[in-house]
């Protein structure tokens, strides 16, 4: 490729790819031109990686996930290709600001939350480590909805990232696979043959995922649903335009929109169709590649490690058996064995409502052959383990967790605590039958995005102190340890945080018209809104604090800004109540001239990856306050700790492992443990007892129920208060006092810079283990048996 530098290549793409005159180009045009120019710099490495994998006959990792929450791609590519300076200079010469051009890119929001973001971090680490891998998912036309607030209430609008030119993807004209639904299974000469009733095409689109320093790249292959044939010309000619377009619209529905429920499944037929659609397309593609490279089918497990991200692709078990047995004639037992050799399954949640089950009726209607195979798999399992009691089909429902477990050679949890609970609860019996199957792989996050790119000030300080090696070897952050008593280092550390906070304050003023004091403690809770995550515990403490400040306005209060962001599933009524309450409290508290020097509340709309990148580097305190036993791991908790925001949190998920590493003095622990939670729930009237014992909690609840924050509709929070004073399943009331006390310990520590900054810096120095590079190495060794093709 002849390359004449970005000063030439950017305008060249603008003119010759977009057909736009530089004089008339919009910011978006420049951004796309820049993306194409940057893309040119990674394509060679990408193709070379694929070639190297083929030539080595390497085992490939296939990561099947309904969600990839990647966020912006341009900045990632610029960072990983080390093009920051060059791009900045070229854009400046063209009279453009790099920050503005980069910020113009819409987030690829093809995920709900933690599970989807983890998949994105894994893709980046796989490329950085030089592991031959494919991500497989759905190319949703509409990602997660856009959130705004109207009178404090969440309003959802469709997200439309694909209406813009998506500069990063390549449509693979030659990768278009046919899939069927429905129909019946017919006996043909003693062989069951599935005749599907409805067929769609899965069209592949590849997006390169580039690793650190651009040495290796893998494809994220997303499937788009298309009709078998275009529109119906006969009908069109007869003037029946709507009917002519119908088959097309129906097919495209499958990849139209990401389901916005991050935990609760509701047995929707379209959801099952989406799951089968991308899983079946991916498996066909995997087998095609395997067969093209030549090899005996029984050796498939030596060449393909297929990771199921939660149960959403769990239909892969029966589908792979079908492809091997029905379509390629392998004996059933061997087909099951071979499939199991390839497949492994990650569990991300123990919440009962989140464990997928599909009605036998629906499964039989949509995937009749798979239903039969599920019965066969179950029978084979029963034959192998005669004392087994759990069946794959119970009370007319197919249990996808159990199916995934039985069809996987390894099953993993995402933090030590969570993996232990899997063994004791949902998978108790299966664990007893297969004691070596469950393993732990504690989650991690990519340091390239979540420290190097998101926090350039802190990154410069770290690199200036210990060199740049930490970026792809994060545990080297421990080399900062000797500096943690050094006044000059701590000053610089605090300086970086202060500057990040000042930036955030400026942005909040400019974009949201909110004035906050950059010297205040920035206390941040950003994640999906869910009762188990307990944003309502946080807002009740906020109310209690406000009341206390009003009662003692002259006490030496430590100024705080409570920052919230997060979306609620559109059908989750209680979560939406929490959002409205936080917004209502913000309106009252922020307008209170008596207290607003000390306390402000901000709820930022439309939380996404880009907003997280802005907030986390500017945070002082990380809120990780879930009811113990409910948060499988958390990954936000890791990002905050790395960026020097100590945690206030419960012993839940990966908080436990973070605390073990940063040390108990550098973590604000509070609340009941998993066992105490179970015991407390058995206490009749636990919520009332807790309220009676804590005047502050009683006062806060009273203010809510009396309408202090909802003067126009005084009783609108009756249901909310009723829930907390009633069964309070998530034990907000019972943990309140401990949370309040922990927050006052935070105040005391923050008021003492000599206490606070060493604590914050220790969080950075001691959390290098939470890199997703470490997590991927764990999967490679314990689950995949894959190796890295050392990026040369
Ligand atoms: C856990 N999403 C975090 C994170 O392991 C954990 C479920 C159903 C449908 C669509 N999305 C979901 C999740 O279950 C999810 O995001 N789980 C999260 O996975 C990564 O860190 O604790 O809640």
mmCIF file with all atom_site columns, C-alpha atoms in Angstrom, residues 457 494-510 516-520 522 614 617-620:
data_model
loop_
_atom_site.group_PDB
_atom_site.id
_atom_site.type_symbol
_atom_site.label_atom_id
_atom_site.label_alt_id
_atom_site.label_comp_id
_atom_site.label_asym_id
_atom_site.label_entity_id
_atom_site.label_seq_id
_atom_site.pdbx_PDB_ins_code
_atom_site.Cartn_x
_atom_site.Cartn_y
_atom_site.Cartn_z
_atom_site.occupancy
_atom_site.B_iso_or_equiv
_atom_site.pdbx_formal_charge
_atom_site.auth_seq_id
_atom_site.auth_comp_id
_atom_site.auth_asym_id
_atom_site.auth_atom_id
_atom_site.pdbx_PDB_model_num
ATOM 1  C CA . UNK A 1 457 ? -3.173  11.821 32.544 1.00 0.00 ? 457 UNK A CA 1
ATOM 2  C CA . UNK A 1 494 ? -3.816  13.678 42.959 1.00 0.00 ? 494 UNK A CA 1
ATOM 3  C CA . UNK A 1 495 ? -3.131  16.270 40.267 1.00 0.00 ? 495 UNK A CA 1
ATOM 4  C CA . UNK A 1 496 ? -4.183  13.876 37.517 1.00 0.00 ? 496 UNK A CA 1
ATOM 5  C CA . UNK A 1 497 ? -7.417  13.058 39.324 1.00 0.00 ? 497 UNK A CA 1
ATOM 6  C CA . UNK A 1 498 ? -8.160  16.726 40.016 1.00 0.00 ? 498 UNK A CA 1
ATOM 7  C CA . UNK A 1 499 ? -7.646  17.610 36.367 1.00 0.00 ? 499 UNK A CA 1
ATOM 8  C CA . UNK A 1 500 ? -9.967  14.783 35.283 1.00 0.00 ? 500 UNK A CA 1
ATOM 9  C CA . UNK A 1 501 ? -12.578 16.031 37.741 1.00 0.00 ? 501 UNK A CA 1
ATOM 10 C CA . UNK A 1 502 ? -12.264 19.582 36.483 1.00 0.00 ? 502 UNK A CA 1
ATOM 11 C CA . UNK A 1 503 ? -12.783 18.315 32.921 1.00 0.00 ? 503 UNK A CA 1
ATOM 12 C CA . UNK A 1 504 ? -15.898 16.451 33.983 1.00 0.00 ? 504 UNK A CA 1
ATOM 13 C CA . UNK A 1 505 ? -17.256 19.476 35.842 1.00 0.00 ? 505 UNK A CA 1
ATOM 14 C CA . UNK A 1 506 ? -16.702 21.609 32.732 1.00 0.00 ? 506 UNK A CA 1
ATOM 15 C CA . UNK A 1 507 ? -18.428 19.081 30.522 1.00 0.00 ? 507 UNK A CA 1
ATOM 16 C CA . UNK A 1 508 ? -21.383 18.786 32.921 1.00 0.00 ? 508 UNK A CA 1
ATOM 17 C CA . UNK A 1 509 ? -21.809 22.545 32.914 1.00 0.00 ? 509 UNK A CA 1
ATOM 18 C CA . UNK A 1 510 ? -21.560 22.802 29.140 1.00 0.00 ? 510 UNK A CA 1
ATOM 19 C CA . UNK A 1 516 ? -20.626 21.071 40.515 1.00 0.00 ? 516 UNK A CA 1
ATOM 20 C CA . UNK A 1 517 ? -17.627 21.833 42.670 1.00 0.00 ? 517 UNK A CA 1
ATOM 21 C CA . UNK A 1 518 ? -14.564 19.981 41.352 1.00 0.00 ? 518 UNK A CA 1
ATOM 22 C CA . UNK A 1 519 ? -13.167 19.891 44.891 1.00 0.00 ? 519 UNK A CA 1
ATOM 23 C CA . UNK A 1 520 ? -16.145 17.861 46.141 1.00 0.00 ? 520 UNK A CA 1
ATOM 24 C CA . UNK A 1 522 ? -17.383 12.537 43.294 1.00 0.00 ? 522 UNK A CA 1
ATOM 25 C CA . UNK A 1 614 ? -15.633 9.970  30.780 1.00 0.00 ? 614 UNK A CA 1
ATOM 26 C CA . UNK A 1 617 ? -11.318 8.533  35.446 1.00 0.00 ? 617 UNK A CA 1
ATOM 27 C CA . UNK A 1 618 ? -12.984 11.474 37.241 1.00 0.00 ? 618 UNK A CA 1
ATOM 28 C CA . UNK A 1 619 ? -14.477 9.441  40.100 1.00 0.00 ? 619 UNK A CA 1
ATOM 29 C CA . UNK A 1 620 ? -13.393 9.416  43.719 1.00 0.00 ? 620 UNK A CA 1
#
